[in-house]
Amino acid sequence: MNRVTAAPVKGRDFNSWIDKRLPVLFVAPVVGILLTLAIGPLLFIFITSFMSWELVSAAAPQFIWFRNYLNIVLDSRFWNAMKNTLILLVGGVGLQLVLGLITALLLNREFKLKRVVTSLFLIPITIAPVVVGFQWRVIYHESFGPLNYIIRMLRLGNGFAWLADTRTALFSILVAEVWQWTPFVTIVLLAGLQSISPRVYEAANVDGATPWQVFRRVTLPLLKPTIIIVALFRVMDVFKIFDLVFLLTGGGPGTASESVSLYTYINGFRYFSMGYATALAVIQLLIVTIICMNLVKMMKVRRA
Amino acid sequence: MLRISRRFALVVVTMLAISLLSLGGIAAGQSRKPFEGIKIVVFGDAGQNLKPFEWYKDKIKEESGIVIDQVVGVPFTSVYEKLKTEFVAQTGAYDVVVFYPAYLGEFAGLGYLMPLDDFAKKYDPKLDDVSTGVRELNCKYGGKLYALPYDGDVLNLYYRKDLFNNATEKANFKKQFGRDLKVPETWEEFLDIAKFFTRKKGDKLAGETLKEDFYGSAELAARGFSYAWWLARFGSLGGVYFDEDMKPLINSEKGVKALELFKESLKYSPPDVMAYGYEELKNAYLEGKVAMVIQWSDIQKKAQDPRISKIENRSGIAAVPGSRVGDKIVRSAPMPVGRVLAIPRTARHPEAAYWVARYLSVETSLHDVSSSETGLDPYRKSHYANPKSFAALLGNEEAAKEYLDIVAVNLENAYPELNIPGAGNYQDVLDLYINRALSGEMTPKAALDAVAKEWDQITKKLGAARQKEIYLKAVETWKALGIWQ
C-alpha cells in the first residue's frame, strides 16, 4: 500500500522541483554565455590590474595589490592624458550638442531638398575613422593643406603647423571629432524634435508665446531626455577617443594631445606592462560608468 | 595467336626505357631540392621592403622546393607589438620574421629567436662581407648569431650641391662667417650653414628670387624616431646610455648639449618640423624646401627620381657631422630601423626558413638594395664594390661610387641602438621627452632628467640584475668596436 501511495508523492515532488527550477534551467545557458563572454574578461582585467605583469621580462606575474593604482595616481603623464581627454570631452561633446541642436532646429522645418540635406548630414558618420584621420591630416598639412592655403589667400597670416604645435594639436583633434559626430547629434535631436506633438506648439502660440519662449519653455524641456541620451552616447565615445588621436598626432607633440585611451594602449602594447595597462583601463571604466550613471539619474529625475 | 614484330617490340622497349630514365631523372632532380613542398610564412613591415619575397617566390621554389605561402605585412610602427604578441602566445605563425634590430636583445634574450650559428655552418651567410657595425650590432646577441642582415639603414647627411657650389652664396658665406662654405664637419658648422641658408620669401637664393620661405635644414622631429637624430649628436660627444652599473648617463652634460644642439637646429627648419616623420622629411628635401637634411640612405636614390624629386643631380651626400675632440672629429651615425631576418624558435620549418633568409641576405641582396622599388639600403662590402649596379639609380657610376663610399663610412661610424629587453619602452620614453624638449614643453635638462628617472623605474620593473647582465654583454661588443671609450 505504502508503495502505491509513495509513487505519486515522489512524482509530485519531482514535478514541483522541476516547476521551481525550470526557469533557472532555461536562463542558465544565457547566464553561462554572459559570464564567459562579458563578466569573465572583466574579472580577468580586474585581477590583472592588481598584478605586476611585465611581458618584456621573463619574470612571472606577481600580485602587488594596489601598487598599480597608486602609481597611476602619482603618474603625471596619466593626469596630463586625463586633462586632454576631459578637454576633448567637455569641448567636443559641448560643441556637438550646441551645433547639433542648431542644425536639428534648422532641419525641423519644411524646405526644398530637405531629404537630400538630411541625408548629406549622415555622410561624416559613415566614414571610417582611418579615412577621417587621413582627410584631416591633409586638411591640416602646413604646406599643402587647404586650411593654410585659405589663411594665406585671405592674407590672415602664414598658416599654422596645426598638428605640430603644442598650442593647436589638441584643438585640431577636437575640430575633427566635432566635424564627424555633430551630424549624429543632429539626426538624433531631429528625431526628438519630430516626436514633439504639434498641439503643444499650437497651445503655446494661442497663449501668445514668443519664439524664444516657445524654444525655452516648450522645445527644450521636451527635448531634454533626447539630449541626455545623445550626450550619454557621445560622452562614452569621446572618453574612449583613440583613433583620431592616434592618426592625427600620435599623442604629440610630446604628450600635448595624448588621451587616456592612447596612454593605456601605449602601456599595453608598446611597453607590454599588462598590470599597469589594465589598471588604467579599470579607472577609465569606473569614470565613464560614474558619468553615465549620473546622466541616467538626470533622465529619471526629469521623468519623475 | 598474336604475333609481335621484332621492330614493334624494339620500339616499345625503347619507349619504356626512355620513360623509366626520365622518371628516374625527375625523381633524382626532385631529391636534389632539399625542402620540397615545405610552406613558409614571412612577416615584416608592409610595403616596398617585403617585395623581394614576392619577386623571388618562383626562383626559391625552383631552387629549394620551398613554397612562400604567405607574406604578412603590418604597419611600420606595429612590428614590435604584433611580433611580441605572437611570441608571447607562442603561435608559431611565422617562419621568417623581418624586424628592427633594436628589438634583437629582447627577442633573443627572452628566447623567442633561434640561434643561427649551426645553420650558418651549413649554409654560409657570408658575414665577413657585411659592414662591421651591421654584423656585430644588428645581428648578434651575447656572441651568438640570431639574425641575418637585410637592410643597412644608417643616417647620412644630404646637402644641396648646387647651393654649396654657387659662387655668390660662397662669397656671402665667407663674408658672414669668415670661412669657406663647405659640407659641415661639426654640429656647430651645421648650425651656421643652416642659419645662413634660411631665407624668407622674396629673398634671393643662388641668384633666384624665392617664391616661398626656404630653410637651412630639417630634422625628423615627430614622435617615433626623433631620438635617433639626438643620438647622432649624443654619440659624437662620446655619450653612452648607462654606466656599467646601469645608472642612466642620458642626462649627462653630453646629453643636454646634444639636445640643445638638436633644438637649436629647429630654428632653421620649416615651422611644422615637429610633425616631420620619414615622409615629410624626405618630401621637404626632394621638393627643394631645405638645404640640408640628415636621413636614411635611400634618400639619395629618391633624389634622382624625377617623378618625385625637384632636385635631380643636385643632391650631395656626406658623413654625418661630428664633434671636435682635440684635433679629431668624432662622428656617430645612428642606425634606426635597419631590418634583419630572423627565425622564431616556434617556426615550423626553421632550416627552410633559414635557407630563405640567407637567400635574401646573400644571393639577391645586391639587386634588392640597388633597386628603386625597395627602400633597402646597402650593407655588404660587395655592395660598396659594385657602383655599376647603382649607376642607373644615381645618375652615373661616379655618383654611385660617392654614395656607396659615404654609406660605408657612416656604417663604420655606426652608433648602436639600445638593444636590451624593454628597448621599445626605454626608447619610447627617451623619444617622448626629447619631443617635449623640442616642442618647448620642458627644458633639455629637465627632459633628460625625467628620462633618467623613468629609465631607472623601467630597469627596476624589468629586474635590475638581469638588465645589467644583458647590457654588459652589449657593452662588450661596443668596447670591441671602439664605441665605448
PDB file of C-alpha atoms in Angstrom, chain A residues 9 35 53 62 101 133 176 186 192 195 218 265 287 290:
ATOM      1  CA  VAL A   9       4.197  11.684  -3.822  1.00  0.00           C
ATOM      2  CA  LEU A  35      29.510  35.096 -17.608  1.00  0.00           C
ATOM      3  CA  TRP A  53      52.928  41.546 -15.229  1.00  0.00           C
ATOM      4  CA  GLN A  62      53.244  38.987  -9.174  1.00  0.00           C
ATOM      5  CA  LEU A 101      20.747  71.372 -31.710  1.00  0.00           C
ATOM      6  CA  GLY A 133      42.068  60.861 -39.774  1.00  0.00           C
ATOM      7  CA  ALA A 176      37.862  66.788 -36.470  1.00  0.00           C
ATOM      8  CA  THR A 186      21.710  66.439 -35.256  1.00  0.00           C
ATOM      9  CA  GLY A 192      13.387  64.040 -30.862  1.00  0.00           C
ATOM     10  CA  SER A 195       8.286  63.412 -31.812  1.00  0.00           C
ATOM     11  CA  VAL A 218       8.425  74.089 -24.656  1.00  0.00           C
ATOM     12  CA  TYR A 265      47.346  51.383 -25.423  1.00  0.00           C
ATOM     13  CA  ILE A 287      34.960  57.082 -14.543  1.00  0.00           C
ATOM     14  CA  ILE A 290      30.045  57.179 -12.915  1.00  0.00           C
TER      15      ILE A 290
END
